Structures are given as structure tokens and as C-alpha cells.
Coordinates of C-alpha atoms in Angstrom, one line a residue:
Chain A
X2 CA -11.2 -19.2 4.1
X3 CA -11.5 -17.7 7.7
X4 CA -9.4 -20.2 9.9
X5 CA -12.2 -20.7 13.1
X6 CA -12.6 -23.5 15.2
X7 CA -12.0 -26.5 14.3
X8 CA -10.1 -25.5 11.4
X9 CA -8.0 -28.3 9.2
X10 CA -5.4 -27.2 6.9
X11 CA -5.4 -30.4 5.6
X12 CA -9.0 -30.4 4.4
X13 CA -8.1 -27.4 2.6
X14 CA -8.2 -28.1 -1.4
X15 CA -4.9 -25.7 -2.8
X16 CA -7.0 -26.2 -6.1
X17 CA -10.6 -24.9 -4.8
X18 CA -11.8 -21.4 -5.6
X19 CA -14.4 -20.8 -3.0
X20 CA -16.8 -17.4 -3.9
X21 CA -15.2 -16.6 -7.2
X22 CA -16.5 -16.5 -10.5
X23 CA -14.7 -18.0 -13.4
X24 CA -10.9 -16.9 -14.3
X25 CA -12.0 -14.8 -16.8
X26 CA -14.6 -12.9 -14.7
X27 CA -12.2 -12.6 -11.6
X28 CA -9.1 -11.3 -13.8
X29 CA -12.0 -8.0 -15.0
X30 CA -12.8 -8.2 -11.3
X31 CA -9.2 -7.4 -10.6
X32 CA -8.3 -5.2 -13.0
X33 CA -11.9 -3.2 -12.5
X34 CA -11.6 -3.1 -8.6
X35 CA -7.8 -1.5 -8.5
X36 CA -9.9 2.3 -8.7
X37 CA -11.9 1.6 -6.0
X38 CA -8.8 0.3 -4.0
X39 CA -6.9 3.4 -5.1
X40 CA -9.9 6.0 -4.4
X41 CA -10.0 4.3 -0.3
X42 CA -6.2 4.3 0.0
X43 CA -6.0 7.9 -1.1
X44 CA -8.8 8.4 1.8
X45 CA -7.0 6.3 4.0
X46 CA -3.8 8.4 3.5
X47 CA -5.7 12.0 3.6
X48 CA -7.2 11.1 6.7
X49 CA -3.6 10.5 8.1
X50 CA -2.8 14.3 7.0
X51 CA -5.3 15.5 9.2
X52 CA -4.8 13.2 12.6
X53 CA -6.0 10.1 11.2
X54 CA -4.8 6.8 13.0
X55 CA -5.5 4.2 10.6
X56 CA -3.4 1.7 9.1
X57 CA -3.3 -1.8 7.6
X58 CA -0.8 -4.5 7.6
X59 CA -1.2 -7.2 5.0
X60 CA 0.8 -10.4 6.1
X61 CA 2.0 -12.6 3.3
X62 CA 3.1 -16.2 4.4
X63 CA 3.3 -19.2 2.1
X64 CA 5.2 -22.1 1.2
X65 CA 8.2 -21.4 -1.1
X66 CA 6.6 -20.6 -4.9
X67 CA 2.8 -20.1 -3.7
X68 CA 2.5 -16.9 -5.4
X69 CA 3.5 -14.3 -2.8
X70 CA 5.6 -12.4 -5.6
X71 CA 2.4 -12.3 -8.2
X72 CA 0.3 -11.1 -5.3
X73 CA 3.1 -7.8 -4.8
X74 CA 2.7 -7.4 -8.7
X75 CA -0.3 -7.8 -9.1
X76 CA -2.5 -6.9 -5.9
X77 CA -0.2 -4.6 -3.7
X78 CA 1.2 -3.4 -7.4
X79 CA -2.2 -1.7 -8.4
X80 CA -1.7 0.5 -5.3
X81 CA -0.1 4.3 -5.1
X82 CA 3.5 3.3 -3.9
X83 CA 3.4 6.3 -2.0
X84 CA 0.7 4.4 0.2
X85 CA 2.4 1.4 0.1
X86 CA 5.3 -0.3 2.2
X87 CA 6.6 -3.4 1.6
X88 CA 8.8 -5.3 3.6
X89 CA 10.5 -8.8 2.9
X90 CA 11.9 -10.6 6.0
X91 CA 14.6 -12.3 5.3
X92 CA 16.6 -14.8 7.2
X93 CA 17.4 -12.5 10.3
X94 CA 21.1 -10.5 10.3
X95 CA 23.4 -10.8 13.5
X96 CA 22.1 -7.8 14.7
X97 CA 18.2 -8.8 14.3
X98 CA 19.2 -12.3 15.8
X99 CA 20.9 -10.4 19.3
X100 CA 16.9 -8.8 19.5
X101 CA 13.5 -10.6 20.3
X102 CA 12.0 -12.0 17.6
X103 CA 9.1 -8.8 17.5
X104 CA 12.4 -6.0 17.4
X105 CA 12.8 -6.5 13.7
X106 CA 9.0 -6.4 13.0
X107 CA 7.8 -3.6 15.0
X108 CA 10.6 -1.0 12.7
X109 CA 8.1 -2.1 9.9
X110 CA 4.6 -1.4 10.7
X111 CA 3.0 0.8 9.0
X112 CA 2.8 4.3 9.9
X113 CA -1.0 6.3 9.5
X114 CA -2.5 6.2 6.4
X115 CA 0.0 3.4 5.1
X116 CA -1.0 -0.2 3.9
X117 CA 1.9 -2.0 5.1
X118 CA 3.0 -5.6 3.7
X119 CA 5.0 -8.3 4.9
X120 CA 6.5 -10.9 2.6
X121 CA 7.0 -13.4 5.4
X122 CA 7.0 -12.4 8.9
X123 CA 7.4 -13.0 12.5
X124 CA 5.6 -16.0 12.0
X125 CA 8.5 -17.5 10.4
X126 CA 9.5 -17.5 14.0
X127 CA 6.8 -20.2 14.1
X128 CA 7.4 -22.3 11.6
X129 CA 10.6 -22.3 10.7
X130 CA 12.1 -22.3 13.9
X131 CA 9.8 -25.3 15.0
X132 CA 10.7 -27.5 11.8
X133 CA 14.1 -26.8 11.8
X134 CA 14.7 -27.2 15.4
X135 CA 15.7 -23.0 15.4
X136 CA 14.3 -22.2 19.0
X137 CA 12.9 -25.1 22.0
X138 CA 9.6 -26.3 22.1
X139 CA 9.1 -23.8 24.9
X140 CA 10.1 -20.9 23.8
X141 CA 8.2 -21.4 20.3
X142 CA 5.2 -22.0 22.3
X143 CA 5.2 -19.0 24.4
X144 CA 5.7 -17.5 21.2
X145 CA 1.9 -18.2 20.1
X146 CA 1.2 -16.0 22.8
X147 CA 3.1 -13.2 22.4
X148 CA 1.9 -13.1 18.8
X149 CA -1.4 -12.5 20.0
X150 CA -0.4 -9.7 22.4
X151 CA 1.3 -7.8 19.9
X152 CA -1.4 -8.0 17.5
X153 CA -3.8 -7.4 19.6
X154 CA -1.9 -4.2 20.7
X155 CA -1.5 -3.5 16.9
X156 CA -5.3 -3.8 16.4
X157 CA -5.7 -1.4 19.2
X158 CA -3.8 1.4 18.3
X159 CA -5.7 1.3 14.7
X160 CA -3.8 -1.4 12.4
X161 CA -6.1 -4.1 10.3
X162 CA -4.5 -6.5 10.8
X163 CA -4.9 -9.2 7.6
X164 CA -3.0 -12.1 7.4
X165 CA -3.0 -14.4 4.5
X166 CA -1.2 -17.9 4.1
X167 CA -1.3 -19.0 0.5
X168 CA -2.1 -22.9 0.6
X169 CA -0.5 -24.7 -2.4
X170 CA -0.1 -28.3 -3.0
X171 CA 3.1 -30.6 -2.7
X172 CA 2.9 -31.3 -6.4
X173 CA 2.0 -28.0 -7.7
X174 CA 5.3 -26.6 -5.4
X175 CA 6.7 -29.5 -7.1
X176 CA 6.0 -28.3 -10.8
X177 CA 6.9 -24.2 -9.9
X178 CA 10.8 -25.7 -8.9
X179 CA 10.4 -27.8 -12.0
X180 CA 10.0 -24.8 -14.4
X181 CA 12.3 -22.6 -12.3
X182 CA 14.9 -25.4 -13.3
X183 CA 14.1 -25.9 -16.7
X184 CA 13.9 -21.8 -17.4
X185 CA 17.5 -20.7 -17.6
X186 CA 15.6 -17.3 -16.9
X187 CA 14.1 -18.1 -14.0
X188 CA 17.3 -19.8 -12.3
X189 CA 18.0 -17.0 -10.2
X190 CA 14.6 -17.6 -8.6
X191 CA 16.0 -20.9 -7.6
X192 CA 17.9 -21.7 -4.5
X193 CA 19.1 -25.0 -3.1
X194 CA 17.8 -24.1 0.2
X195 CA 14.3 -24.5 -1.8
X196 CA 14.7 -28.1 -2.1
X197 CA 15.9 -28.7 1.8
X198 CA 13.0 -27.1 2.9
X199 CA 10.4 -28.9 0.6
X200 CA 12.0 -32.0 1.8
X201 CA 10.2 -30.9 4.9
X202 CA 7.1 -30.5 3.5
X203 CA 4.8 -32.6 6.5
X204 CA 6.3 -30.6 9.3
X205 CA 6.0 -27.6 7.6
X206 CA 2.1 -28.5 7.0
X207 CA 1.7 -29.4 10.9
X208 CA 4.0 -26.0 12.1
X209 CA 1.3 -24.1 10.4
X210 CA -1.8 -25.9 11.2
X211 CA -0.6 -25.5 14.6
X212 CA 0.5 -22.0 14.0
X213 CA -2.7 -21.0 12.0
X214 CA -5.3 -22.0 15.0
X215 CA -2.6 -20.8 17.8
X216 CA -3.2 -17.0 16.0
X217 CA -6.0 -16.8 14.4
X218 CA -8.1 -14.6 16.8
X219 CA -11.2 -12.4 16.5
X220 CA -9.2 -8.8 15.8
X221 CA -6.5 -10.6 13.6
X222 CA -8.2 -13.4 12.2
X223 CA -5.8 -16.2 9.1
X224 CA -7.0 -16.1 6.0
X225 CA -5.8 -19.9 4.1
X226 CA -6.2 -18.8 0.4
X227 CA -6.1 -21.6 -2.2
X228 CA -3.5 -20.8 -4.3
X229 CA -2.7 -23.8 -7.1
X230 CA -4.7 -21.0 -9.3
X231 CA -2.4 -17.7 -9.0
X232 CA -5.8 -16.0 -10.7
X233 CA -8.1 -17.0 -7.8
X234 CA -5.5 -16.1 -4.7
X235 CA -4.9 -12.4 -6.8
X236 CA -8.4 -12.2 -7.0
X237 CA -9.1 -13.6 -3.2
X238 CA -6.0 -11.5 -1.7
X239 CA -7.7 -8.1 -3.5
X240 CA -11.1 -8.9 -1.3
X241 CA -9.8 -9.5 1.8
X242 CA -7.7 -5.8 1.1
X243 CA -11.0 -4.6 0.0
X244 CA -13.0 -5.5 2.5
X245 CA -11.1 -4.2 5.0
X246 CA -10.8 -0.7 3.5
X247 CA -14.1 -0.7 3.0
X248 CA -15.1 -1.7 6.9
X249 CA -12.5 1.3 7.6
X250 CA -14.6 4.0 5.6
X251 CA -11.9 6.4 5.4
X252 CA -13.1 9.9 4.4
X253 CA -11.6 13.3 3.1
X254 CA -11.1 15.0 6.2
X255 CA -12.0 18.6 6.3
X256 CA -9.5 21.2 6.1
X257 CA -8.0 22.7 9.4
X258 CA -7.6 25.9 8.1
X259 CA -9.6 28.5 6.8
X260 CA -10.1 27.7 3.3
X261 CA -11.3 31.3 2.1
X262 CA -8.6 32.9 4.6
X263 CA -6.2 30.9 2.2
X264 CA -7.7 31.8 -0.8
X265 CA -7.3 36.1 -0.2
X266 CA -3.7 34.5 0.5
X267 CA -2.9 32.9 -2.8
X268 CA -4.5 35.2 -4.9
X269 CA -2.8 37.5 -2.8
X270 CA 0.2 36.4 -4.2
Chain B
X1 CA 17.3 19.1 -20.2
X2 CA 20.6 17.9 -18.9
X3 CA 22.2 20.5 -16.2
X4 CA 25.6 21.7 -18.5
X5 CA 28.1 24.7 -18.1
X6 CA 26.0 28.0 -18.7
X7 CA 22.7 26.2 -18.3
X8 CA 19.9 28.6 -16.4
X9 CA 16.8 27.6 -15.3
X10 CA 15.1 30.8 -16.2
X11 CA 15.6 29.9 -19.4
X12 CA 13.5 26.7 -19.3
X13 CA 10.1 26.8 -20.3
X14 CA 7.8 24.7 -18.5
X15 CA 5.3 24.9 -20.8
X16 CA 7.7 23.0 -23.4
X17 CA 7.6 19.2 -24.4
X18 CA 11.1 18.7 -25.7
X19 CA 11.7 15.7 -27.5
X20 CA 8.2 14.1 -27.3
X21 CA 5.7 13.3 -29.5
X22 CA 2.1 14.6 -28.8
X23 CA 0.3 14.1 -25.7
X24 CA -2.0 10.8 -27.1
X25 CA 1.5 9.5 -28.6
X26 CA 3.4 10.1 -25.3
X27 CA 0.8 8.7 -22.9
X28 CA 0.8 5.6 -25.4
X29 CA 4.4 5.0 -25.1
X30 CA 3.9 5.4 -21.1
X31 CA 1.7 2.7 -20.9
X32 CA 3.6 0.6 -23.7
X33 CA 7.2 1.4 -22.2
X34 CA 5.9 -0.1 -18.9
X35 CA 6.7 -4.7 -20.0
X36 CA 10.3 -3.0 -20.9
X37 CA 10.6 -1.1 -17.9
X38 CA 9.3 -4.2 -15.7
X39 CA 11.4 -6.7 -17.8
X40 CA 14.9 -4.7 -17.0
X41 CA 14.0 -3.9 -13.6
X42 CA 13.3 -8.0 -13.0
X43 CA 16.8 -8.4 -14.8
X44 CA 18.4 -5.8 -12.3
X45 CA 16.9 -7.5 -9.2
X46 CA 18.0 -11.2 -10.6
X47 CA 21.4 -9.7 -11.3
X48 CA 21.2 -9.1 -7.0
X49 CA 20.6 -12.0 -6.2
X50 CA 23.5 -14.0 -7.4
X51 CA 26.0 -11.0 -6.2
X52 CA 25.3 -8.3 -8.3
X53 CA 26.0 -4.7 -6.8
X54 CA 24.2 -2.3 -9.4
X55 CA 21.5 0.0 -8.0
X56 CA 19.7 2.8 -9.5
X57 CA 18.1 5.8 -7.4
X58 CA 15.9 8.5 -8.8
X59 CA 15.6 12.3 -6.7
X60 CA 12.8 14.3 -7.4
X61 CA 12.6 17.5 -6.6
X62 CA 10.3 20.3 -7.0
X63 CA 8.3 23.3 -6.2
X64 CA 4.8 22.3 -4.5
X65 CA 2.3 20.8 -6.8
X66 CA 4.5 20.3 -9.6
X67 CA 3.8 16.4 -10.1
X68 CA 6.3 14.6 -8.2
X69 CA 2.9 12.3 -6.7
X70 CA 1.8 12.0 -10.5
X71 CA 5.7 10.4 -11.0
X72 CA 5.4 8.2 -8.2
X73 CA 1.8 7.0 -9.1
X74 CA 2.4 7.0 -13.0
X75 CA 6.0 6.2 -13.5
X76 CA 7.5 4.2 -10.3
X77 CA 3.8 2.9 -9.8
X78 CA 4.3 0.8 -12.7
X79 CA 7.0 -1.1 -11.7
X80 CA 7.1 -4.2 -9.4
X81 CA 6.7 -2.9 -5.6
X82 CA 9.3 -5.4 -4.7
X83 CA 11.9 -3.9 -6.3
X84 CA 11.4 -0.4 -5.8
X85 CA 12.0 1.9 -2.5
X86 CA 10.4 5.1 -2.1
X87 CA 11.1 7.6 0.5
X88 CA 9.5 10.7 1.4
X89 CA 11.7 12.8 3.2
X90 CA 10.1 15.6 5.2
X91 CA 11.1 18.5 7.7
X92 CA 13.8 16.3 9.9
X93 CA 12.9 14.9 13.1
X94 CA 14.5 16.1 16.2
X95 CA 16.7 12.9 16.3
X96 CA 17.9 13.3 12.5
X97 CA 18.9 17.4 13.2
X98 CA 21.1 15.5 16.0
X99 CA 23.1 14.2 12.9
X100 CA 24.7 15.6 9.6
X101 CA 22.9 16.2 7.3
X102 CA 23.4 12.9 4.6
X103 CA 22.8 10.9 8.0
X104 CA 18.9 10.4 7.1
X105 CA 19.9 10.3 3.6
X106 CA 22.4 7.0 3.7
X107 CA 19.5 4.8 5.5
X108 CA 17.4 5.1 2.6
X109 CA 19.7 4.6 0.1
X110 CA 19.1 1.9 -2.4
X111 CA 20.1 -1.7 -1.9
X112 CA 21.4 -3.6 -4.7
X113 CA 19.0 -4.7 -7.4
X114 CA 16.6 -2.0 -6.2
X115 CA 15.2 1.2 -7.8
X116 CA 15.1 4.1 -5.3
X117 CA 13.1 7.1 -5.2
X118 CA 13.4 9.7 -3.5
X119 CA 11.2 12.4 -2.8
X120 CA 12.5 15.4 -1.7
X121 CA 16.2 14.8 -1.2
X122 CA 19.6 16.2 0.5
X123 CA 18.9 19.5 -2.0
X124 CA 16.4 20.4 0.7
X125 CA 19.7 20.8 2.9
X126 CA 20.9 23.4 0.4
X127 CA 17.5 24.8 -0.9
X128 CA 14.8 25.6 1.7
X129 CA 18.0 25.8 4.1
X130 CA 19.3 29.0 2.1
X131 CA 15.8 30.2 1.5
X132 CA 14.7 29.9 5.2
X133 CA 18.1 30.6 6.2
X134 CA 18.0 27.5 8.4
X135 CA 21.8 27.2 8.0
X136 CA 24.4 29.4 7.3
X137 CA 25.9 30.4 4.0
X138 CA 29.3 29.0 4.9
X139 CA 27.5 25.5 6.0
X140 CA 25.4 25.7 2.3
X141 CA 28.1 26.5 0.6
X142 CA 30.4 23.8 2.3
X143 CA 27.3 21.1 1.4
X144 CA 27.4 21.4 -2.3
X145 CA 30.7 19.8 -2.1
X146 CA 30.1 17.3 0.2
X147 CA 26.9 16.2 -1.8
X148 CA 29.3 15.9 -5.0
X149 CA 31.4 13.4 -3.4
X150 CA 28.7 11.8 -1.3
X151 CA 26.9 11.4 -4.9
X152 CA 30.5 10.6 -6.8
X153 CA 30.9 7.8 -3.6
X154 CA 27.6 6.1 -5.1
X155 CA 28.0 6.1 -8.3
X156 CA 32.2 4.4 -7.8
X157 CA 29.6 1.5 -5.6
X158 CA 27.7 1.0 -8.6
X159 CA 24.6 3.4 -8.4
X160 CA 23.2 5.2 -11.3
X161 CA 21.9 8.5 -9.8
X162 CA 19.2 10.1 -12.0
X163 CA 18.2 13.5 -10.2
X164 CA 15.2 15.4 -11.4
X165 CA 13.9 18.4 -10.9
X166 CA 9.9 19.4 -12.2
X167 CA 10.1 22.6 -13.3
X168 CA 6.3 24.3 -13.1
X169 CA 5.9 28.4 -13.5
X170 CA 4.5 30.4 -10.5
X171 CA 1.5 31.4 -13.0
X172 CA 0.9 26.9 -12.9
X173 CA 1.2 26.7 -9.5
X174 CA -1.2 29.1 -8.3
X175 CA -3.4 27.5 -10.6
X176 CA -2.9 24.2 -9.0
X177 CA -3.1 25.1 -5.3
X178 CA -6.5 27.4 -6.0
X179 CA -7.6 23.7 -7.0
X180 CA -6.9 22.2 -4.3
X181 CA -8.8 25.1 -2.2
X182 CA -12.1 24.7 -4.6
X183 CA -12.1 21.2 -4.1
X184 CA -12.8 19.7 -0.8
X185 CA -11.3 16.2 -1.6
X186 CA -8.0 18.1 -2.4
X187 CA -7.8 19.8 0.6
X188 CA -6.1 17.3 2.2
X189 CA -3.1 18.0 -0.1
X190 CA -3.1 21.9 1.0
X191 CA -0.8 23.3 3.6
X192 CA -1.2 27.0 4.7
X193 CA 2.8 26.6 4.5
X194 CA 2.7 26.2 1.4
X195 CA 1.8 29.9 0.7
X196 CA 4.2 30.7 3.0
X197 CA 6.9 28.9 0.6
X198 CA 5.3 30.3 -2.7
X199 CA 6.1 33.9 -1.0
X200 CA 9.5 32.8 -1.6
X201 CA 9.7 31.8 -5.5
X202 CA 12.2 33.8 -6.3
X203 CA 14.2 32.8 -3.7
X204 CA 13.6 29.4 -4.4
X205 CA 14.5 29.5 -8.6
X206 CA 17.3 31.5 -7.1
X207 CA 18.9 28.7 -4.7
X208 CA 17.7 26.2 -7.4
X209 CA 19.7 28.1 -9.8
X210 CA 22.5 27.5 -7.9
X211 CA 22.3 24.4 -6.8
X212 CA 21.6 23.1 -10.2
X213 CA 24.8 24.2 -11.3
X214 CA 27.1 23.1 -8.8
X215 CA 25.6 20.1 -8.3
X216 CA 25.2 18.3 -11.8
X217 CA 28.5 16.6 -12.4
X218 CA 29.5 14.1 -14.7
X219 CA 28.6 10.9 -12.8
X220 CA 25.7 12.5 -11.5
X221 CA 23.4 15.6 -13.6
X222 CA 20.5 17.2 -13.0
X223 CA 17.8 17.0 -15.3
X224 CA 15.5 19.6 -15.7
X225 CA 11.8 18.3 -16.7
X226 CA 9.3 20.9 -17.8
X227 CA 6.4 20.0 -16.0
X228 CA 3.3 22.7 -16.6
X229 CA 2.3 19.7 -18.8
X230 CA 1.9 16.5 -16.5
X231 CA 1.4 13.9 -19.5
X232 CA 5.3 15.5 -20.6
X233 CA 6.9 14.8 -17.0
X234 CA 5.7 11.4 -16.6
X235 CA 7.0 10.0 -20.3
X236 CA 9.9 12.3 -19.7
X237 CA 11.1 10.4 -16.4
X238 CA 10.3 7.3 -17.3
X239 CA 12.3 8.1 -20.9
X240 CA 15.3 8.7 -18.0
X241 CA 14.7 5.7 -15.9
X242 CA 14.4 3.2 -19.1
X243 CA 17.5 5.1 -20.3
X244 CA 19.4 4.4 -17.0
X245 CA 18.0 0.9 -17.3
X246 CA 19.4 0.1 -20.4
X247 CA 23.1 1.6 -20.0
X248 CA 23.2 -1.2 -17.3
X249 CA 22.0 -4.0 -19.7
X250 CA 21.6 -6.7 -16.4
X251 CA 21.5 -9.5 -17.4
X252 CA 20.1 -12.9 -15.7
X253 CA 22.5 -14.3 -14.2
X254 CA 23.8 -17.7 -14.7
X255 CA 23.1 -20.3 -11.8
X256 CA 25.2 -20.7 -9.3
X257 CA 24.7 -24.4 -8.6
X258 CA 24.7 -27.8 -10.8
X259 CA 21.0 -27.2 -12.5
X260 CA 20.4 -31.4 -13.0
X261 CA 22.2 -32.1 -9.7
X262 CA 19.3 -30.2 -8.3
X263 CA 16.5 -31.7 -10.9
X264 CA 17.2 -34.7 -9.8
X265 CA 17.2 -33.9 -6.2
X266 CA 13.1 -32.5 -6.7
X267 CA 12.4 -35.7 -8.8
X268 CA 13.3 -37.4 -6.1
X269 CA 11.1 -35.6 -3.6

């Protein structure tokens, strides 16, 4: 769902699954769709070969268990991994900290011809930092701004720019942490920290309601994906990548050299 | 075909499918292998996350066209994008000439709980550098020792090194780059340079040859993959990788906080 004016996170239902058939039907969608996302990413990345500019950045937020791993698996996972570049952000080093917020970001955008992803972002700059008291008031709110500059730029110089917030529910988050504590295999997935931050839950609802009309704008629109059903945001997460590949028509460039020149050459040899 | 004391390359048949059964069989067990593979890679990155140090990295290196894109589409494409990182290295840039020549090599390196790939390696330091004469022989010679104890370094820090190098026949190559002539959605993939470099084949089993052998120690061989038959090198490598994967055994790891101290904390959110 395209967040536009007037936009309510609240009056999202994490349990809706707007424009999809049933689970059965979108799971053959999935699986059915990954050669046409392979045939435009290898376009994507030819075109790069021969001077292409193109790129897109797929921006992954989402409320701790929403399904931003099964989306890497099994979206981004379908993809050539030599077209793909994933990046996690993780809670920033001393040496990302002593740098503006962007410094870390801008070392992982996605070269021509690459479909980047983040897992988590400089909008945890956003949200985090505005629940948890990280940065002031002021600085997170000139922060809004500077988002839109940079992505804007980003847009410019060829990046689609896609960026996806996975909207679960309190309870369903509440029944992932269960399983991850009952599962002895699934501990590791588990973290305290979890629990602290889910015990923020309301703020965290408000910093991206706030954060999600702040930065949704026409060249880098949000995207709030239900995501209580992990088959309908795979399925929903695989259009919007679809979709934009698609509006970006890459194409097999032609060759730069002389093809039958190079042919005397190798049989030449 | 592990890299031992008298091994020569000439004497490899790329044609041959040693140790596997036949092509229908061996593509099976590709796509079967892949829940194991996935299921010891997820143990490897758990094992990460609650301290442990174990990486794995996998070098591929070739002649043109021999299949190290079908590896990374067919073999690393299978497994969970989060925990894998590939690299592509090419001709250095003007800033990484400015440095030695592992400099490049160290940033890319895996972290724990993560399967690297490389593609294309330090060899090209020691193989299109004697070829091309980009360095001198005292510099080459000098490298082959300094990439044993870079690579012996690794291992001691708890990464399995699994190097690989696709061995194709001149006779399959030409065959493979006339396609990519014919076809105008392959020509993309064609260099005029790389004519230039199959001028040099000789040289280039030659420096292989010799790198082979002074490189494939103990801690960390060479493998030698027949690769004229692509369905062979991509059950091959990942028949190394799984191998890898299972001499490490990782394990889930055991939680590192009081699992109903923190049940009880979510039932009470």
C-alpha cells in the first residue's frame, strides 16, 4: 500500500492481503515469476557492461520478526547473487558513529546494474533514535529532510528507489518471540534487546507513522506491506521488485565492437 | 582433484566427471543437496551470533567462460543471500595498485558465520601478472609465499579455504566465446580482451601450473574441477562446499540468557 496523503499506519490491517489471490495461487505466482525477475536483472546488469546507469535499492524496514529474513530467502534469494547486494545495518560501530548518519549508507548503494538491499537502514536513524531518545528532536527532524535530498539525488543519478516497511501486529510480533523461545533451535534468533524494544511498541508505531509520511515522496515513494501472512508480503515484496524492473525496461545492449572483426579473431586462434 | 606433490594440470581432462553419477543423477542431487546445504549454512550463521568465529570462503578461478557465473548462480545462488558474500574482483583500481597486493583482498574477506566467494582472487596477482608481465618474476615469485601464509593466517582464525579452479580446454572455450559472438543477448558477456588473453593459453596453463603447485598446502589445496561439462562443476563444488560444511559440524548454539526469565518478560507485554 502506497503511503500518500493522508496516510494512517494505524488503519493498516497487518492481516489484510490487498491485490493478491489466495496463498496457494500467490506461492506459484512466486515461484513462476523468479524467471522473469532473473531474465530483467540479467538485462539490468548487461546494460551496466556497456555504460548503463541503472540501479535499484530495495529498503527493508520492519518491526523485529516481520519477515525481513523470509523476504532475503525467499524474494532477494531467487535472484543471481552476482546481481545482488545485500547489506544489514546494524547498530552503528565507533567509527560509523564519529560520521553523519548518510556516511555509512552511501558505501552501500548499489553500483550499475546491481539491485541493492538494505536490511534496515538510515531510517533507523528515525525511529530508533526518536524512541529511544538517540538524537534531539531537532536534529531528527532535520533529518526528514535530508532523507529526501539524498534520495532524491539517488533517484537522479538512476537508483529506484523502493522502500518497503513490513506492518505486523503487536500480537503476531508477540507469537514469533513466543516460538523463538519455545524452539531451542531458534534461540539464537532471540535477543533480550527484542523484548526492550517491543516494550516500546506505541512509540515505535508513532516514529514511523511520522517517518512514513515525512519520506514518502513522488521519486521514492513507502510501500506499508501487510505482513501477519509471510506468503502475501513475499508475494507483495516480489511485485513492487517487479514492477520496477519492468518500468526500467532494461535491454541487451549492442556490442561495441565489431562482432565479425572478433569472429576472424577467434577462429583465428 | 585435490592439488598433491606431482600433480599436473595437463594431465586433467576437462572432459571427465570424476566421482559422479550421471548428468540426470548429479543435477538431482544439486537440487536435493540444496535443504542440507541451507540447513548447515543457517547453523554456521547461528553459531556467529552467540560468538562463534568459523568462516568459510570459496576462490574460484578460471579461464574465461569456464562457468564460474553458472557456480555463483547454481551453487552459491542456492543459499541464503544473508549469509553469503560474493566479490568480484577485477583489474585493480588506481587506489588499490597504491597498496600491496592482499590489501583489496583482506576487505572482502569473510566475516564470521558467512560463506565467501570469491571470484577471481589474489592468484590473479601471480597469474595474469606473470603472463602480462605486470610484475616482476622476483615480485611473483616472492607472492606465492606470502599468499601461503596470508592463507595459513586464515585458516589458524578459523576459516576453511576451499580454492577452485574450472578447468575448460582451449577446443571448449572457443566454442563458448563463438556463442557468445552468434548470439546478440550474449554479447554483453564478450570482451575483445578476452581474445587477447586466449592468445596467451599456454602461458596461462603454464603460470597455473605453477601456481597450483606452490600454492595448495595442507590447510589450504587447490582443487581442480573439470569443467567442459557444466552440470559436473556445479555438483562438484557444491560436493566441496557441503564437504567443508560438514567438517565444521556448527551447531546451534545454546542461549545465552535465562529462556523463562525472558518468557515471562513477553507474557507480560
Amino acid at each position: 500500500m502506497r503511503v500518500e496523503d493522508g496516510f494512517q499506519l494505524a488503519e493498516v490491517d497487518p492481516d489484510s492481503t490487498p491485490g493478491a489471490p489466495d496463498r496457494k495461487h500467490a506461492e506459484n505466482q512466486l515461484e513462476k515469476n523468479l524467471d522473469e525477475l532473473g531474465s530483467l536483472q540479467e538485462r539490468l546488469f548487461a546494460e551496466s557492461k556497456f555504460g548503463g546507469t541503472e540501479s535499484v535499492l530495495l529498503v527493508l524496514q520492519a518491526m523485529d520478526t516481520a519477515g525481513k529474513g523470509g523476504i532475503l530467502r525467499h524474494v532477494v534469494g531467487g535472484i543471481d547473487p552476482q546481481g545482488v547486494h545485500v547489506h544489514a545495518f546494524k547498530a552503528p560501530t565507533d567509527e560509523e558513529k564519529a560520521h553523519d548518519f548518510l556516511w555509512r549508507v552511501r558505501k552501500e548503494l548499489p553500483q550499475p546494474g546491481i539491485i541493492g538491499v538494505f536490511d534496515r537502514s538510515h531510517y533507523e536513524d528515525v525511529l530508533i533514535h526518536r524512541v529511544r531518545a538517540f538524537s534531539t528532536p531537532e536534529v531528527i527532524e532535520e533529518r526528514y529532510g535530508i532523507i529526501n535530498e539524498f534520495e532524491a539525488e539517488l533517484v537522479a543519478s538512476g537508483t529506484t528507489v523502493i522502500k518497503v516497511m513490513l506492518h505486523i501486529s503487536s500480537d503476531e510480533q508477540k507469537q514469533r518471540l513466543q516460538e523463538r523461545l519455545d524452539r531451542p533451535d531458534k534461540h539464537w534468533k532471540f535477543n533480550p534487546g527484542d523484548i526492550d524494544e517491543r516494550e516500546h511498541w506505541a512509540a515505535y508505531q508513532e516514529a514511523y507513522q511520522i517517518a512514513l509520511t515525512r519520506t514518502s515522496t513522488r521519486d521514492a515513494p513507502w510501500n506499508v506491506v501487510p505482513a501477519n501472512h509471510k506468503w502475501y508480503a513475499r508475494w507483495a515484496v516480489q511485485g513492487l521488485l517487479l514492477d520496477a524492473l519492468r518500468a526500467l525496461d532494461p535491454q541487451y545492449p549492442a556490442a561495441d565492437f565489431d562482432v565479425e572483426e572478433q569472429k576472424r579473431r577467434l577462429a583465428a586462434t
